[in-house]
Coordinates of C-alpha atoms in Angstrom, one line a residue:
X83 CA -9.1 11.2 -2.2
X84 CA -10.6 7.6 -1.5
X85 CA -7.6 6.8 1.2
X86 CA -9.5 4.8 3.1
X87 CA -11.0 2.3 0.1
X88 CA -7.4 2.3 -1.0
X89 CA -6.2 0.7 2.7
X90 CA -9.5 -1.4 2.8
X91 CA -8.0 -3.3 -0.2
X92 CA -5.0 -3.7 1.2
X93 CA -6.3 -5.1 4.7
X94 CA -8.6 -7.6 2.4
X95 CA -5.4 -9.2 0.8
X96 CA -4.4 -10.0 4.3
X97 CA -7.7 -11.5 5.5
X98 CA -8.4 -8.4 7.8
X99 CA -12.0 -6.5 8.1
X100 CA -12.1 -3.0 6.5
X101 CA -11.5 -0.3 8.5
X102 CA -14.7 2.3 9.5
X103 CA -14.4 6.1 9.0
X104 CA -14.5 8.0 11.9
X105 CA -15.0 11.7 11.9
X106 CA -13.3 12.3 15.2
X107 CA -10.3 10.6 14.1
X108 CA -10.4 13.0 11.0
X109 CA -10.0 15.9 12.7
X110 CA -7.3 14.9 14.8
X111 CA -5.7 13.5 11.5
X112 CA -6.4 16.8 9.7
X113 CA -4.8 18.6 12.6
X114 CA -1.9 16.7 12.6
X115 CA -1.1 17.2 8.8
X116 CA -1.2 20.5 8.8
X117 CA 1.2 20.5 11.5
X118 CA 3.3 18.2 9.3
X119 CA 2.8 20.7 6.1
X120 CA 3.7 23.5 8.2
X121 CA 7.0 22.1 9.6
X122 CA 7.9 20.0 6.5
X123 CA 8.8 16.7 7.8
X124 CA 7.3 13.5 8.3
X125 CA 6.7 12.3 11.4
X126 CA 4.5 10.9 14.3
X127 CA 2.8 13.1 16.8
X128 CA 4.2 11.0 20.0
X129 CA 1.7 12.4 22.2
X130 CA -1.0 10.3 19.9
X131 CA -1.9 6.6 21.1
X132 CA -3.3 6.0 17.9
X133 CA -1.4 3.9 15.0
X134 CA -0.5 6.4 12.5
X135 CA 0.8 6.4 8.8
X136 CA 2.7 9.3 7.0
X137 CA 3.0 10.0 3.6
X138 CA 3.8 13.5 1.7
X139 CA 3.1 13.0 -1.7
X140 CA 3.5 15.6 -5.0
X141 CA 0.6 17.2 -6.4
X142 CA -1.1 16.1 -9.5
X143 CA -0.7 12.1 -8.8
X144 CA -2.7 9.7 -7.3
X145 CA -2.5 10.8 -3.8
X146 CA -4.3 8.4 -2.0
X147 CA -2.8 5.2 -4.1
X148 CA 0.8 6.8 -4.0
X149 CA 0.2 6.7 0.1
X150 CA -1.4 3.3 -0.1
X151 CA 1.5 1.7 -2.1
X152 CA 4.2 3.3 0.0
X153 CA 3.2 2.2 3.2
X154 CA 2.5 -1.6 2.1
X155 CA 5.9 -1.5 0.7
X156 CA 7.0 -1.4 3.7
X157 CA 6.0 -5.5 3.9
X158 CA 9.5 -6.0 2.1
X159 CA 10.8 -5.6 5.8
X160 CA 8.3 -7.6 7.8
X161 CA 10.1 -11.1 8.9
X162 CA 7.2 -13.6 8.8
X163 CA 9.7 -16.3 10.4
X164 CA 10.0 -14.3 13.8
X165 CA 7.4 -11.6 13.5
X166 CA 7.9 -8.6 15.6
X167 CA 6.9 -4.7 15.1
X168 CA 9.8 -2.5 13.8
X169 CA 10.4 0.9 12.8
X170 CA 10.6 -0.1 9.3
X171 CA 8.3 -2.5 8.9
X172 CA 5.5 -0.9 11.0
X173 CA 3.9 0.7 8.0
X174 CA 3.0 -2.3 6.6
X175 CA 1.7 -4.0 9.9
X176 CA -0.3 -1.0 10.8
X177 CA -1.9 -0.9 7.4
X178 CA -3.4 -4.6 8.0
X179 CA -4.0 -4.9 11.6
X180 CA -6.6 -6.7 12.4
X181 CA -8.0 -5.4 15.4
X182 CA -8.0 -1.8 14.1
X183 CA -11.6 -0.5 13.2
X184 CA -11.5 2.7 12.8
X185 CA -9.8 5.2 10.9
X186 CA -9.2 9.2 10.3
X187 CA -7.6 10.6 7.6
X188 CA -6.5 14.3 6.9
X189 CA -4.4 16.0 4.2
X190 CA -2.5 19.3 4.3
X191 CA -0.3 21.3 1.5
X192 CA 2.9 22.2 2.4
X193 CA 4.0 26.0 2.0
X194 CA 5.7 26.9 -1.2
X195 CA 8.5 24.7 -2.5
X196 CA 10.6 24.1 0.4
X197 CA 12.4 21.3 0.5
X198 CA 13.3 20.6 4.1
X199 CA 13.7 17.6 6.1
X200 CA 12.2 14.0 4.8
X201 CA 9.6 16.0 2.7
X202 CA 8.8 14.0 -0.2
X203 CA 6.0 16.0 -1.8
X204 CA 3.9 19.1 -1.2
X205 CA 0.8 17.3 0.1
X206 CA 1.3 15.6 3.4
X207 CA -1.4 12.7 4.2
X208 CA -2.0 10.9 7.3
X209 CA -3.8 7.9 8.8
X210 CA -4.7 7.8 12.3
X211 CA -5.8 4.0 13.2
X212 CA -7.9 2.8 16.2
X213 CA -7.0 0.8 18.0
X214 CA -3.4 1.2 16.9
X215 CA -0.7 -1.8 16.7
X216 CA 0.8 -2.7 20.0
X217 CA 3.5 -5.4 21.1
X218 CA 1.0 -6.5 23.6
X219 CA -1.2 -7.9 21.5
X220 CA -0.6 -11.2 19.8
X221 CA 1.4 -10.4 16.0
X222 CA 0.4 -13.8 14.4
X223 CA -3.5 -13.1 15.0
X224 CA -3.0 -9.6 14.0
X225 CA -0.7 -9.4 10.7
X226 CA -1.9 -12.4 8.5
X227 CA -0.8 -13.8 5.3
X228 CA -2.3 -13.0 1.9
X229 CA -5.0 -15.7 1.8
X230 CA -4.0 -18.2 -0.5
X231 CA -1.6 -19.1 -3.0
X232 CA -2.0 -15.8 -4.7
X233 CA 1.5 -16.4 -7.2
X234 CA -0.3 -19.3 -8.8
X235 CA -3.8 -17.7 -8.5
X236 CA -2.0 -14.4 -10.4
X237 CA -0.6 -16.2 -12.9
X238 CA -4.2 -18.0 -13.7
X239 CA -5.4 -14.5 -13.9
X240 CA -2.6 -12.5 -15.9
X241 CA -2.5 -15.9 -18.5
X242 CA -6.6 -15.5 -19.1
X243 CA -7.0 -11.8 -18.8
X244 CA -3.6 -10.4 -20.6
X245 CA -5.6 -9.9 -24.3
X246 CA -9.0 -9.0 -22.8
X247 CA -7.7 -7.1 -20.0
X248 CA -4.4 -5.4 -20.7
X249 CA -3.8 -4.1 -23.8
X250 CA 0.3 -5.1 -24.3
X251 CA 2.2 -3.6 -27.1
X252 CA 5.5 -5.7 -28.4
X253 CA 8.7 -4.5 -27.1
X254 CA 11.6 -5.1 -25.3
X255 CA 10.6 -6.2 -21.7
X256 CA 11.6 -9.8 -21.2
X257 CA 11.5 -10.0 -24.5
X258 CA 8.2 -10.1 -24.5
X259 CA 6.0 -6.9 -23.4
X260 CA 6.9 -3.5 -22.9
X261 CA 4.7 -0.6 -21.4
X262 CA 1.9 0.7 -21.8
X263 CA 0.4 -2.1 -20.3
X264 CA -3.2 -0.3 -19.8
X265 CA -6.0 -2.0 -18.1
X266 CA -9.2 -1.9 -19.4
X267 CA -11.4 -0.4 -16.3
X268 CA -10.8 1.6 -13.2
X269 CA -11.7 -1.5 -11.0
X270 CA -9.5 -3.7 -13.2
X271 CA -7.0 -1.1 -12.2
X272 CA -7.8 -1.2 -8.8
X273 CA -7.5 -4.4 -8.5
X274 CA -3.8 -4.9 -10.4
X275 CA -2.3 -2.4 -8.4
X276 CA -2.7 -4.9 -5.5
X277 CA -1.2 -7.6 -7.9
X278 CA 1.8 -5.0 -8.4
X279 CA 2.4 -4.6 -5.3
X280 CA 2.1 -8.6 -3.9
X281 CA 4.3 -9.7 -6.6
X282 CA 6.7 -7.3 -6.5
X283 CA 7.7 -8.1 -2.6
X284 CA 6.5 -11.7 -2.7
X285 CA 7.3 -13.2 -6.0
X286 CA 11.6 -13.4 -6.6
X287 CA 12.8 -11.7 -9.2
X288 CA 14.3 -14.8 -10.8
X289 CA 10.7 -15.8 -11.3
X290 CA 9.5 -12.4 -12.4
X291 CA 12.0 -11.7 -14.9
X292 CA 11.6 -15.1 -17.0
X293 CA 10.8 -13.9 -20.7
X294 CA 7.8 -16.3 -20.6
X295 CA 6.0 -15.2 -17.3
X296 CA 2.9 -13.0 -18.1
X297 CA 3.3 -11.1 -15.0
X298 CA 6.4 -9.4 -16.8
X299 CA 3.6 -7.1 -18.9
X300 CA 1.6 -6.0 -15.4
X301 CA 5.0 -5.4 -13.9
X302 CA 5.9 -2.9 -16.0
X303 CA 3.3 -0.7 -15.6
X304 CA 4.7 0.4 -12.5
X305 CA 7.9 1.0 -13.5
X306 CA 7.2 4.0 -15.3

C-alpha cells in the first residue's frame, strides 16, 4: 500500500515538500490501528501530539488511494477567505501542511463483519504526521493554494490528451461521454486522480456539467 506516495501527490498540488517515512512513526501508527480495528471506530488517540488521519476502508479496493481521496475531500470545507483549522476540514489541512516532514503509517483488519460505530470498512488505516498542524503556527504559510491556474491548465490537458489518453466510449454523459473513461497508464492514472479530485471541489458544477467541457469524460470515471 503506497499511502505515503499517494499523500506526496497531494501535498505537491499544494506547493508543499513530500513527507519522509519514518519507522518510529510506523509503529506508533501500526499500534494505533489495531486499536482502531479492534474497537471498530474511527478516531484519534488524544494522548498523541502528532497530526493524525483516519480512514477504514473495505477490502479488495484501492486502499491507500480510497484513504488519500477521502481525506483531501475534506478541502470542500476549508474557507480560504478566513482560514482557520476545524474539525471538518482538518483532514484536508493536515494532509498538505507544510511544515510536516515526517510521516508513519499503519494498517489493521477489523474483526469479522461488525458493523459498529463510524466503521466504514474492514481495514482501518492511519497517518501519524510530524510535526502535526497547530493554530500556533501561521495557516496562510502552511495550507497553500494549488499552484496555478490549474482549471485552465486541465482543460489544455483533458482537450490534447482525451483521444491519446482516455479511451471515451459515446453515451449519455453530457451528452457527450459516458464511462469507461480508462486511462492509458498507471501514472496517467495517478495523475487524473488528482485532476478528479481538484475539479470536483474547485471547479462549479455549472462549469463541469456543460455538454461541451472535456472534463465531463474524466469526471465520470469517478462516479462509478
Amino acid at each position: 500500500m503506497d499511502l505515503v506516495d499517494e499523500i506526496n501527490l497531494f501535498r505537491r498540488l499544494h506547493q508543499s515538500s513530500d513527507v519522509s517515512p519514518s519507522e518510529n512513526l510506523d509503529k506508533k501508527a501500526g499500534a494505533w490501528a489495531q486499536q482502531l480495528a479492534a474497537e471498530g471506530a474511527e478516531k484519534i488517540d488524544p494522548n498523541s501530539t502528532y497530526g493524525q488521519l483516519v480512514c477504514s476502508h473495505h477490502a479488495g479496493n484501492d486502499l491507500a488511494k480510497a484513504c488519500a481521496v477521502k481525506w483531501y475531500s475534506a478541502i470542500k470545507f476549508f474557507d480560504w477567505a478566513d482560514p482557520k483549522l476545524t474539525v471538518k476540514s482538518s483532514p484536508f489541512t493536515q494532509l498538505v501542511w507544510k511544515t510536516s516532514t515526517r510521516v508513519g503509517v499503519g494498517i489493521a483488519k477489523a474483526a469479522g463483519g461488525s458493523k459498529r460505530q463510524n466503521i466504514g470498512g474492514n481495514y482501518f488505516i492511519v497517518a501519524f504526521f510530524d510535526p502535526a498542524q497547530s493554530d500556533e503556527d501561521n495557516i496562510k504559510e502552511n495550507v497553500l493554494p494549488a499552484a496555478g491556474n490549474l482549471h485552465s491548465a486541465l482543460l489544455s490537458f483533458m482537450t490534447f490528451y482525451r483521444h491519446s489518453v482516455l479511451r471515451p466510449t459515446k453515451g449519455s454523459l453530457s451528452g457527450v461521454y459516458s464511462a469507461p473513461c480508462e486511462p492509458s497508464s498507471n501514472k496517467t492514472r495517478e495523475f487524473l486522480t488528482i485532476l478528479v479530485v481538484y475539479i470536483k471541489y474547485h471547479v462549479p458544477p455549472s462549469i463541469l456539467y456543460q455538454s461541451s467541457n472535456p472534463l465531463a469524460c474524466l469526471y465520470a470515471t469517478v462516479q462509478n
